[in-house]
Amino acid sequence: MSSMKLGVNIDHVAVLREARRVNDPDILNALNVACANGADQITIHLREDRRHIQDIDAKNIMLHSQLPVNLECSINRDILNIVSGLRPHRATLVPEKREEVTTEGGLDVFTYEDEIAYAIEQLHDSIIPVSLFVDPTMEAMEKSKELGAEMVELHTGLFSNLFAMLNSSLPHSNHSVKELELPRYELASRLEKSLEDIQTAATHAKKLGLEVAAGHGLNYHNVSYMMDIEEITELNIGQSIIARSVFCGLADAVREMKRLTVR
Ligand code: PXP
């Protein structure tokens, strides 16, 4: 038996609030409901463009959260200064592009190794452990270790997209993933390969002494696959939980995800 931590990403509550620019829904209510219904950690992303979480939210969440806060951020110097001051329980470095809808792909730990090393050093100076959000490759695990991170979060976006293209109506909708419009046998084989890559990367990361988390696109239908990978000890999940909460409330949505992620 190994434990699995559920990090509930509440950014999407702030997305809804920002659509109206009023304090409704209140992010602190979301924090309290997630804390009271099975979350093990609260995850938020303070983006450079502040499209959802604002500085004041990050500050209030740090003040009021009864659970550890995993603060995602880019390697932008101004953001790092803010994060260092906030002293979250962990910082997760993620890539950020202004034009993206969500975080697409992991950090490029090779092209930006100097900047990432500097960011890790700055965060460590403020006694903040660091996780790197990376694609599940052996090379990325080794580089993450070399750069001094304590943890990696494996980007499960490809797995999640393949799963959705194979097992949902996504291919027939406007949101079809164009590059994955492939025959079913090809999708099935790529899905299997994506899982093998996650397993191999997780095993390697653990061997290197890194803690292993995973996230992006995980939902009530595909999360069981992550539960089979015993090296993964934490999942960070946002969109699917907040989406379900529209229909059954945040408390039930968090509770149900927690039920599915207990080992
Ligand atoms: N982990 C990281 C590092 C992320 O950037 C995100 C997306 O904000 C998530 C997990 C959660 O992804 P999703 O909202 O698709 O569950």
PDB file of C-alpha atoms and ligand atoms in Angstrom:
ATOM      1  CA  MET A   1       0.000   0.000   0.000  1.00  0.00           C
ATOM      2  CA  SER A   2       1.369   3.411  -0.918  1.00  0.00           C
ATOM      3  CA  SER A   3      -0.431   6.671  -0.403  1.00  0.00           C
ATOM      4  CA  MET A   4      -1.583   9.062  -3.107  1.00  0.00           C
ATOM      5  CA  LYS A   5      -1.983  12.766  -2.413  1.00  0.00           C
ATOM      6  CA  LEU A   6      -4.760  14.624  -4.195  1.00  0.00           C
ATOM      7  CA  GLY A   7      -3.866  18.195  -5.112  1.00  0.00           C
ATOM      8  CA  VAL A   8      -7.001  20.099  -6.076  1.00  0.00           C
ATOM      9  CA  ASN A   9      -6.284  22.899  -8.505  1.00  0.00           C
ATOM     10  CA  ILE A  10      -8.779  25.694  -7.826  1.00  0.00           C
ATOM     11  CA  ASP A  11      -7.648  28.100 -10.568  1.00  0.00           C
ATOM     12  CA  HIS A  12     -10.778  27.400 -12.578  1.00  0.00           C
ATOM     13  CA  VAL A  13     -12.947  28.918  -9.874  1.00  0.00           C
ATOM     14  CA  ALA A  14     -11.017  32.138 -10.441  1.00  0.00           C
ATOM     15  CA  VAL A  15     -11.470  31.744 -14.227  1.00  0.00           C
ATOM     16  CA  LEU A  16     -15.230  31.921 -13.684  1.00  0.00           C
ATOM     17  CA  ARG A  17     -14.913  34.857 -11.314  1.00  0.00           C
ATOM     18  CA  GLU A  18     -12.674  36.765 -13.726  1.00  0.00           C
ATOM     19  CA  ALA A  19     -15.251  36.322 -16.491  1.00  0.00           C
ATOM     20  CA  ARG A  20     -17.414  38.796 -14.545  1.00  0.00           C
ATOM     21  CA  ARG A  21     -14.754  40.564 -12.486  1.00  0.00           C
ATOM     22  CA  VAL A  22     -16.801  40.227  -9.297  1.00  0.00           C
ATOM     23  CA  ASN A  23     -15.938  38.229  -6.196  1.00  0.00           C
ATOM     24  CA  ASP A  24     -18.280  35.409  -7.164  1.00  0.00           C
ATOM     25  CA  PRO A  25     -17.519  32.527  -6.974  1.00  0.00           C
ATOM     26  CA  ASP A  26     -15.270  33.278  -4.025  1.00  0.00           C
ATOM     27  CA  ILE A  27     -11.957  31.446  -4.280  1.00  0.00           C
ATOM     28  CA  LEU A  28     -11.698  31.191  -0.485  1.00  0.00           C
ATOM     29  CA  ASN A  29     -15.011  29.316  -0.382  1.00  0.00           C
ATOM     30  CA  ALA A  30     -13.560  26.915  -2.939  1.00  0.00           C
ATOM     31  CA  LEU A  31     -10.452  26.550  -0.797  1.00  0.00           C
ATOM     32  CA  ASN A  32     -12.498  25.689   2.288  1.00  0.00           C
ATOM     33  CA  VAL A  33     -14.785  23.234   0.484  1.00  0.00           C
ATOM     34  CA  ALA A  34     -11.822  21.448  -1.135  1.00  0.00           C
ATOM     35  CA  CYS A  35     -10.013  21.296   2.227  1.00  0.00           C
ATOM     36  CA  ALA A  36     -13.088  19.893   3.986  1.00  0.00           C
ATOM     37  CA  ASN A  37     -13.881  17.224   1.401  1.00  0.00           C
ATOM     38  CA  GLY A  38     -10.765  15.215   0.806  1.00  0.00           C
ATOM     39  CA  ALA A  39      -8.151  17.379  -0.880  1.00  0.00           C
ATOM     40  CA  ASP A  40      -4.665  16.729   0.486  1.00  0.00           C
ATOM     41  CA  GLN A  41      -3.171  19.813  -1.081  1.00  0.00           C
ATOM     42  CA  ILE A  42      -4.303  22.999  -2.787  1.00  0.00           C
ATOM     43  CA  THR A  43      -2.691  23.826  -6.104  1.00  0.00           C
ATOM     44  CA  ILE A  44      -2.811  27.252  -7.740  1.00  0.00           C
ATOM     45  CA  HIS A  45      -1.019  28.836 -10.674  1.00  0.00           C
ATOM     46  CA  LEU A  46      -0.060  32.501 -10.454  1.00  0.00           C
ATOM     47  CA  ARG A  47       0.252  33.251 -14.162  1.00  0.00           C
ATOM     48  CA  GLU A  48       2.231  36.149 -15.569  1.00  0.00           C
ATOM     49  CA  ASP A  49      -0.929  37.397 -17.321  1.00  0.00           C
ATOM     50  CA  ARG A  50      -3.018  36.958 -14.098  1.00  0.00           C
ATOM     51  CA  ARG A  51      -5.844  35.518 -16.140  1.00  0.00           C
ATOM     52  CA  HIS A  52      -7.254  33.712 -13.101  1.00  0.00           C
ATOM     53  CA  ILE A  53      -5.418  33.730  -9.754  1.00  0.00           C
ATOM     54  CA  GLN A  54      -4.457  37.263  -8.676  1.00  0.00           C
ATOM     55  CA  ASP A  55      -1.702  38.231  -6.223  1.00  0.00           C
ATOM     56  CA  ILE A  56      -4.264  38.883  -3.503  1.00  0.00           C
ATOM     57  CA  ASP A  57      -5.750  35.386  -4.026  1.00  0.00           C
ATOM     58  CA  ALA A  58      -2.339  33.772  -3.653  1.00  0.00           C
ATOM     59  CA  LYS A  59      -1.725  35.761  -0.488  1.00  0.00           C
ATOM     60  CA  ASN A  60      -5.137  34.927   1.005  1.00  0.00           C
ATOM     61  CA  ILE A  61      -4.845  31.256   0.099  1.00  0.00           C
ATOM     62  CA  MET A  62      -1.442  31.098   1.789  1.00  0.00           C
ATOM     63  CA  LEU A  63      -2.948  32.740   4.871  1.00  0.00           C
ATOM     64  CA  HIS A  64      -6.091  30.629   5.112  1.00  0.00           C
ATOM     65  CA  SER A  65      -5.297  27.215   3.664  1.00  0.00           C
ATOM     66  CA  GLN A  66      -5.402  24.398   6.171  1.00  0.00           C
ATOM     67  CA  LEU A  67      -3.540  22.246   3.665  1.00  0.00           C
ATOM     68  CA  PRO A  68      -0.149  22.567   1.978  1.00  0.00           C
ATOM     69  CA  VAL A  69      -0.171  24.919  -0.999  1.00  0.00           C
ATOM     70  CA  ASN A  70       1.577  23.939  -4.211  1.00  0.00           C
ATOM     71  CA  LEU A  71       2.161  27.178  -6.113  1.00  0.00           C
ATOM     72  CA  GLU A  72       2.768  26.787  -9.843  1.00  0.00           C
ATOM     73  CA  CYS A  73       4.703  29.519 -11.577  1.00  0.00           C
ATOM     74  CA  SER A  74       6.931  30.297 -14.532  1.00  0.00           C
ATOM     75  CA  ILE A  75      10.625  31.172 -14.326  1.00  0.00           C
ATOM     76  CA  ASN A  76       9.875  34.880 -14.828  1.00  0.00           C
ATOM     77  CA  ARG A  77      11.972  36.867 -12.319  1.00  0.00           C
ATOM     78  CA  ASP A  78       9.104  39.085 -11.079  1.00  0.00           C
ATOM     79  CA  ILE A  79       6.889  36.073 -10.456  1.00  0.00           C
ATOM     80  CA  LEU A  80       9.695  34.230  -8.678  1.00  0.00           C
ATOM     81  CA  ASN A  81      10.187  37.206  -6.361  1.00  0.00           C
ATOM     82  CA  ILE A  82       6.495  37.113  -5.451  1.00  0.00           C
ATOM     83  CA  VAL A  83       6.548  33.348  -4.926  1.00  0.00           C
ATOM     84  CA  SER A  84       9.665  33.564  -2.760  1.00  0.00           C
ATOM     85  CA  GLY A  85       7.872  36.095  -0.564  1.00  0.00           C
ATOM     86  CA  LEU A  86       4.745  33.945  -0.291  1.00  0.00           C
ATOM     87  CA  ARG A  87       6.700  30.888   0.929  1.00  0.00           C
ATOM     88  CA  PRO A  88       4.381  28.147  -0.344  1.00  0.00           C
ATOM     89  CA  HIS A  89       4.957  24.562   0.758  1.00  0.00           C
ATOM     90  CA  ARG A  90       6.248  23.882  -2.722  1.00  0.00           C
ATOM     91  CA  ALA A  91       6.730  25.714  -5.988  1.00  0.00           C
ATOM     92  CA  THR A  92       6.139  23.888  -9.266  1.00  0.00           C
ATOM     93  CA  LEU A  93       7.903  25.463 -12.213  1.00  0.00           C
ATOM     94  CA  VAL A  94       5.817  25.319 -15.373  1.00  0.00           C
ATOM     95  CA  PRO A  95       6.260  26.693 -18.896  1.00  0.00           C
ATOM     96  CA  GLU A  96       4.011  29.591 -19.816  1.00  0.00           C
ATOM     97  CA  LYS A  97       2.997  31.062 -23.140  1.00  0.00           C
ATOM     98  CA  ARG A  98       0.577  33.947 -23.281  1.00  0.00           C
ATOM     99  CA  GLU A  99      -1.363  32.566 -26.233  1.00  0.00           C
ATOM    100  CA  GLU A 100      -1.955  29.093 -24.752  1.00  0.00           C
ATOM    101  CA  VAL A 101      -5.326  28.081 -23.296  1.00  0.00           C
ATOM    102  CA  THR A 102      -3.636  25.892 -20.686  1.00  0.00           C
ATOM    103  CA  THR A 103      -0.127  24.598 -19.934  1.00  0.00           C
ATOM    104  CA  GLU A 104       0.785  22.719 -23.099  1.00  0.00           C
ATOM    105  CA  GLY A 105       3.780  20.428 -22.723  1.00  0.00           C
ATOM    106  CA  GLY A 106       6.374  20.290 -19.975  1.00  0.00           C
ATOM    107  CA  LEU A 107       9.202  22.686 -19.157  1.00  0.00           C
ATOM    108  CA  ASP A 108      12.054  22.623 -21.657  1.00  0.00           C
ATOM    109  CA  VAL A 109      14.713  21.738 -19.093  1.00  0.00           C
ATOM    110  CA  PHE A 110      17.420  21.655 -21.759  1.00  0.00           C
ATOM    111  CA  THR A 111      16.999  24.979 -23.572  1.00  0.00           C
ATOM    112  CA  TYR A 112      16.328  26.887 -20.338  1.00  0.00           C
ATOM    113  CA  GLU A 113      18.595  24.969 -17.986  1.00  0.00           C
ATOM    114  CA  ASP A 114      20.452  28.063 -16.735  1.00  0.00           C
ATOM    115  CA  GLU A 115      17.253  29.997 -16.036  1.00  0.00           C
ATOM    116  CA  ILE A 116      15.680  26.976 -14.314  1.00  0.00           C
ATOM    117  CA  ALA A 117      18.801  26.378 -12.211  1.00  0.00           C
ATOM    118  CA  TYR A 118      18.707  30.036 -11.160  1.00  0.00           C
ATOM    119  CA  ALA A 119      14.989  29.802 -10.300  1.00  0.00           C
ATOM    120  CA  ILE A 120      15.547  26.662  -8.217  1.00  0.00           C
ATOM    121  CA  GLU A 121      18.401  28.331  -6.371  1.00  0.00           C
ATOM    122  CA  GLN A 122      16.303  31.407  -5.610  1.00  0.00           C
ATOM    123  CA  LEU A 123      13.414  29.282  -4.329  1.00  0.00           C
ATOM    124  CA  HIS A 124      15.742  27.124  -2.259  1.00  0.00           C
ATOM    125  CA  ASP A 125      17.176  30.297  -0.712  1.00  0.00           C
ATOM    126  CA  SER A 126      13.635  30.934   0.563  1.00  0.00           C
ATOM    127  CA  ILE A 127      13.406  27.311   1.795  1.00  0.00           C
ATOM    128  CA  ILE A 128      10.835  26.347  -0.838  1.00  0.00           C
ATOM    129  CA  PRO A 129      11.141  22.824  -2.290  1.00  0.00           C
ATOM    130  CA  VAL A 130      10.812  22.730  -6.065  1.00  0.00           C
ATOM    131  CA  SER A 131       9.000  20.461  -8.480  1.00  0.00           C
ATOM    132  CA  LEU A 132       9.495  20.673 -12.257  1.00  0.00           C
ATOM    133  CA  PHE A 133       6.539  20.056 -14.584  1.00  0.00           C
ATOM    134  CA  VAL A 134       8.180  17.988 -17.305  1.00  0.00           C
ATOM    135  CA  ASP A 135       7.348  15.594 -20.100  1.00  0.00           C
ATOM    136  CA  PRO A 136       7.760  11.926 -19.122  1.00  0.00           C
ATOM    137  CA  THR A 137      11.173  11.194 -20.649  1.00  0.00           C
ATOM    138  CA  MET A 138      14.274   9.621 -19.082  1.00  0.00           C
ATOM    139  CA  GLU A 139      16.360  12.621 -20.166  1.00  0.00           C
ATOM    140  CA  ALA A 140      14.024  15.090 -18.453  1.00  0.00           C
ATOM    141  CA  MET A 141      14.202  13.060 -15.218  1.00  0.00           C
ATOM    142  CA  GLU A 142      17.986  13.124 -15.265  1.00  0.00           C
ATOM    143  CA  LYS A 143      18.164  16.818 -16.064  1.00  0.00           C
ATOM    144  CA  SER A 144      15.621  17.632 -13.325  1.00  0.00           C
ATOM    145  CA  LYS A 145      17.784  15.807 -10.792  1.00  0.00           C
ATOM    146  CA  GLU A 146      20.930  17.515 -12.060  1.00  0.00           C
ATOM    147  CA  LEU A 147      19.262  20.932 -11.776  1.00  0.00           C
ATOM    148  CA  GLY A 148      18.516  20.313  -8.100  1.00  0.00           C
ATOM    149  CA  ALA A 149      14.736  19.780  -8.045  1.00  0.00           C
ATOM    150  CA  GLU A 150      13.247  17.655  -5.257  1.00  0.00           C
ATOM    151  CA  MET A 151      10.320  16.509  -7.334  1.00  0.00           C
ATOM    152  CA  VAL A 152       8.998  16.140 -10.854  1.00  0.00           C
ATOM    153  CA  GLU A 153       5.406  16.410 -11.997  1.00  0.00           C
ATOM    154  CA  LEU A 154       4.924  14.279 -15.092  1.00  0.00           C
ATOM    155  CA  HIS A 155       2.855  16.021 -17.771  1.00  0.00           C
ATOM    156  CA  THR A 156      -0.021  13.678 -18.584  1.00  0.00           C
ATOM    157  CA  GLY A 157      -1.481  15.840 -21.369  1.00  0.00           C
ATOM    158  CA  LEU A 158      -0.621  13.492 -24.222  1.00  0.00           C
ATOM    159  CA  PHE A 159      -2.001  10.485 -22.352  1.00  0.00           C
ATOM    160  CA  SER A 160      -5.198  12.418 -21.490  1.00  0.00           C
ATOM    161  CA  ASN A 161      -5.702  13.644 -25.049  1.00  0.00           C
ATOM    162  CA  LEU A 162      -5.192  10.160 -26.484  1.00  0.00           C
ATOM    163  CA  PHE A 163      -7.579   8.716 -23.907  1.00  0.00           C
ATOM    164  CA  ALA A 164     -10.245  11.293 -24.763  1.00  0.00           C
ATOM    165  CA  MET A 165      -9.820  10.820 -28.524  1.00  0.00           C
ATOM    166  CA  LEU A 166     -10.235   7.070 -28.073  1.00  0.00           C
ATOM    167  CA  ASN A 167     -12.918   6.921 -25.396  1.00  0.00           C
ATOM    168  CA  SER A 168     -15.155   9.973 -25.762  1.00  0.00           C
ATOM    169  CA  SER A 169     -17.045  11.986 -28.370  1.00  0.00           C
ATOM    170  CA  LEU A 170     -14.174  14.470 -28.578  1.00  0.00           C
ATOM    171  CA  PRO A 171     -13.126  13.507 -32.148  1.00  0.00           C
ATOM    172  CA  HIS A 172     -16.610  14.428 -33.395  1.00  0.00           C
ATOM    173  CA  SER A 173     -16.696  17.791 -31.670  1.00  0.00           C
ATOM    174  CA  ASN A 174     -15.206  21.214 -32.361  1.00  0.00           C
ATOM    175  CA  HIS A 175     -12.600  20.432 -29.704  1.00  0.00           C
ATOM    176  CA  SER A 176     -11.132  17.424 -31.511  1.00  0.00           C
ATOM    177  CA  VAL A 177      -7.329  17.313 -31.137  1.00  0.00           C
ATOM    178  CA  LYS A 178      -6.407  17.759 -34.803  1.00  0.00           C
ATOM    179  CA  GLU A 179      -2.993  16.089 -34.627  1.00  0.00           C
ATOM    180  CA  LEU A 180      -4.609  13.044 -32.990  1.00  0.00           C
ATOM    181  CA  GLU A 181      -7.293  12.452 -35.606  1.00  0.00           C
ATOM    182  CA  LEU A 182      -6.021   8.925 -36.226  1.00  0.00           C
ATOM    183  CA  PRO A 183      -7.490   5.448 -36.716  1.00  0.00           C
ATOM    184  CA  ARG A 184      -8.574   3.785 -33.479  1.00  0.00           C
ATOM    185  CA  TYR A 185      -5.857   1.109 -33.590  1.00  0.00           C
ATOM    186  CA  GLU A 186      -3.236   3.846 -33.909  1.00  0.00           C
ATOM    187  CA  LEU A 187      -4.750   5.795 -30.983  1.00  0.00           C
ATOM    188  CA  ALA A 188      -4.814   2.631 -28.870  1.00  0.00           C
ATOM    189  CA  SER A 189      -1.199   1.875 -29.603  1.00  0.00           C
ATOM    190  CA  ARG A 190      -0.103   5.459 -28.875  1.00  0.00           C
ATOM    191  CA  LEU A 191      -2.112   5.440 -25.645  1.00  0.00           C
ATOM    192  CA  GLU A 192      -0.313   2.309 -24.518  1.00  0.00           C
ATOM    193  CA  LYS A 193       3.041   3.856 -25.426  1.00  0.00           C
ATOM    194  CA  SER A 194       2.180   7.081 -23.537  1.00  0.00           C
ATOM    195  CA  LEU A 195       1.441   5.020 -20.426  1.00  0.00           C
ATOM    196  CA  GLU A 196       4.684   3.097 -20.796  1.00  0.00           C
ATOM    197  CA  ASP A 197       6.546   6.401 -21.056  1.00  0.00           C
ATOM    198  CA  ILE A 198       4.919   7.664 -17.855  1.00  0.00           C
ATOM    199  CA  GLN A 199       5.740   4.411 -16.053  1.00  0.00           C
ATOM    200  CA  THR A 200       9.356   4.388 -17.284  1.00  0.00           C
ATOM    201  CA  ALA A 201       9.899   8.031 -16.366  1.00  0.00           C
ATOM    202  CA  ALA A 202       8.319   7.529 -12.929  1.00  0.00           C
ATOM    203  CA  THR A 203      10.503   4.505 -12.204  1.00  0.00           C
ATOM    204  CA  HIS A 204      13.619   6.358 -13.306  1.00  0.00           C
ATOM    205  CA  ALA A 205      12.744   9.489 -11.332  1.00  0.00           C
ATOM    206  CA  LYS A 206      12.194   7.471  -8.174  1.00  0.00           C
ATOM    207  CA  LYS A 207      15.501   5.688  -8.695  1.00  0.00           C
ATOM    208  CA  LEU A 208      17.166   9.097  -8.918  1.00  0.00           C
ATOM    209  CA  GLY A 209      15.630  10.058  -5.576  1.00  0.00           C
ATOM    210  CA  LEU A 210      12.989  12.401  -6.981  1.00  0.00           C
ATOM    211  CA  GLU A 211       9.419  12.486  -5.692  1.00  0.00           C
ATOM    212  CA  VAL A 212       6.932  11.908  -8.489  1.00  0.00           C
ATOM    213  CA  ALA A 213       3.642  13.693  -9.149  1.00  0.00           C
ATOM    214  CA  ALA A 214       1.508  13.710 -12.290  1.00  0.00           C
ATOM    215  CA  GLY A 215      -1.105  15.991 -13.743  1.00  0.00           C
ATOM    216  CA  HIS A 216      -2.899  17.602 -16.647  1.00  0.00           C
ATOM    217  CA  GLY A 217      -6.116  16.425 -18.208  1.00  0.00           C
ATOM    218  CA  LEU A 218      -6.763  13.779 -15.549  1.00  0.00           C
ATOM    219  CA  ASN A 219     -10.434  13.082 -14.947  1.00  0.00           C
ATOM    220  CA  TYR A 220     -12.908  10.637 -13.404  1.00  0.00           C
ATOM    221  CA  HIS A 221     -12.526   8.234 -16.348  1.00  0.00           C
ATOM    222  CA  ASN A 222      -8.766   8.105 -16.854  1.00  0.00           C
ATOM    223  CA  VAL A 223      -7.356   8.613 -13.352  1.00  0.00           C
ATOM    224  CA  SER A 224      -7.357   4.866 -12.568  1.00  0.00           C
ATOM    225  CA  TYR A 225      -4.446   4.415 -14.983  1.00  0.00           C
ATOM    226  CA  MET A 226      -2.304   6.700 -12.826  1.00  0.00           C
ATOM    227  CA  MET A 227      -3.261   4.721  -9.735  1.00  0.00           C
ATOM    228  CA  ASP A 228      -1.505   1.695 -11.229  1.00  0.00           C
ATOM    229  CA  ILE A 229       1.833   3.518 -11.319  1.00  0.00           C
ATOM    230  CA  GLU A 230       3.049   3.100  -7.781  1.00  0.00           C
ATOM    231  CA  GLU A 231       5.953   5.555  -8.018  1.00  0.00           C
ATOM    232  CA  ILE A 232       3.441   8.383  -8.506  1.00  0.00           C
ATOM    233  CA  THR A 233       2.523   9.718  -5.077  1.00  0.00           C
ATOM    234  CA  GLU A 234       0.605  12.869  -5.993  1.00  0.00           C
ATOM    235  CA  LEU A 235      -1.928  13.957  -8.597  1.00  0.00           C
ATOM    236  CA  ASN A 236      -2.831  17.574  -9.322  1.00  0.00           C
ATOM    237  CA  ILE A 237      -6.268  17.854 -10.873  1.00  0.00           C
ATOM    238  CA  GLY A 238      -8.297  20.953 -11.747  1.00  0.00           C
ATOM    239  CA  GLN A 239     -10.500  21.158 -14.821  1.00  0.00           C
ATOM    240  CA  SER A 240     -12.411  17.909 -14.390  1.00  0.00           C
ATOM    241  CA  ILE A 241     -13.174  18.545 -10.707  1.00  0.00           C
ATOM    242  CA  ILE A 242     -14.409  22.087 -11.260  1.00  0.00           C
ATOM    243  CA  ALA A 243     -16.362  20.979 -14.355  1.00  0.00           C
ATOM    244  CA  ARG A 244     -18.127  18.269 -12.361  1.00  0.00           C
ATOM    245  CA  SER A 245     -18.848  20.719  -9.566  1.00  0.00           C
ATOM    246  CA  VAL A 246     -21.122  22.685 -11.918  1.00  0.00           C
ATOM    247  CA  PHE A 247     -23.473  19.705 -11.898  1.00  0.00           C
ATOM    248  CA  CYS A 248     -23.055  18.205  -8.448  1.00  0.00           C
ATOM    249  CA  GLY A 249     -21.262  20.753  -6.300  1.00  0.00           C
ATOM    250  CA  LEU A 250     -17.609  21.097  -5.400  1.00  0.00           C
ATOM    251  CA  ALA A 251     -17.854  19.047  -2.201  1.00  0.00           C
ATOM    252  CA  ASP A 252     -19.174  15.961  -4.072  1.00  0.00           C
ATOM    253  CA  ALA A 253     -16.763  16.488  -6.957  1.00  0.00           C
ATOM    254  CA  VAL A 254     -13.734  16.528  -4.643  1.00  0.00           C
ATOM    255  CA  ARG A 255     -15.048  13.617  -2.562  1.00  0.00           C
ATOM    256  CA  GLU A 256     -15.595  11.471  -5.654  1.00  0.00           C
ATOM    257  CA  MET A 257     -12.105  12.191  -7.003  1.00  0.00           C
ATOM    258  CA  LYS A 258     -10.663  11.396  -3.602  1.00  0.00           C
ATOM    259  CA  ARG A 259     -12.530   8.080  -3.592  1.00  0.00           C
ATOM    260  CA  LEU A 260     -11.000   7.219  -6.963  1.00  0.00           C
ATOM    261  CA  THR A 261      -7.500   8.128  -5.863  1.00  0.00           C
ATOM    262  CA  VAL A 262      -7.262   6.187  -2.625  1.00  0.00           C
ATOM    263  CA  ARG A 263      -4.863   3.270  -2.865  1.00  0.00           C
TER     264      ARG A 263
HETATM  265  N1  PXP B   1      -0.465  20.292 -12.917  1.00  0.00           N
HETATM  266  C1  PXP B   1       0.069  21.369 -13.529  1.00  0.00           C
HETATM  267  C2  PXP B   1       1.535  21.626 -13.342  1.00  0.00           C
HETATM  268  C3  PXP B   1      -0.714  22.240 -14.301  1.00  0.00           C
HETATM  269  O1  PXP B   1      -0.169  23.317 -14.891  1.00  0.00           O
HETATM  270  C4  PXP B   1      -2.096  21.979 -14.409  1.00  0.00           C
HETATM  271  C5  PXP B   1      -2.970  22.894 -15.225  1.00  0.00           C
HETATM  272  O2  PXP B   1      -3.073  24.125 -14.601  1.00  0.00           O
HETATM  273  C6  PXP B   1      -2.624  20.875 -13.731  1.00  0.00           C
HETATM  274  C7  PXP B   1      -1.782  20.026 -13.016  1.00  0.00           C
HETATM  275  C8  PXP B   1      -4.087  20.558 -13.721  1.00  0.00           C
HETATM  276  O3  PXP B   1      -4.522  20.249 -15.006  1.00  0.00           O
HETATM  277  P1  PXP B   1      -6.071  20.058 -15.270  1.00  0.00           P
HETATM  278  O4  PXP B   1      -6.731  21.365 -15.015  1.00  0.00           O
HETATM  279  O5  PXP B   1      -6.110  19.638 -16.715  1.00  0.00           O
HETATM  280  O6  PXP B   1      -6.552  18.990 -14.345  1.00  0.00           O
END
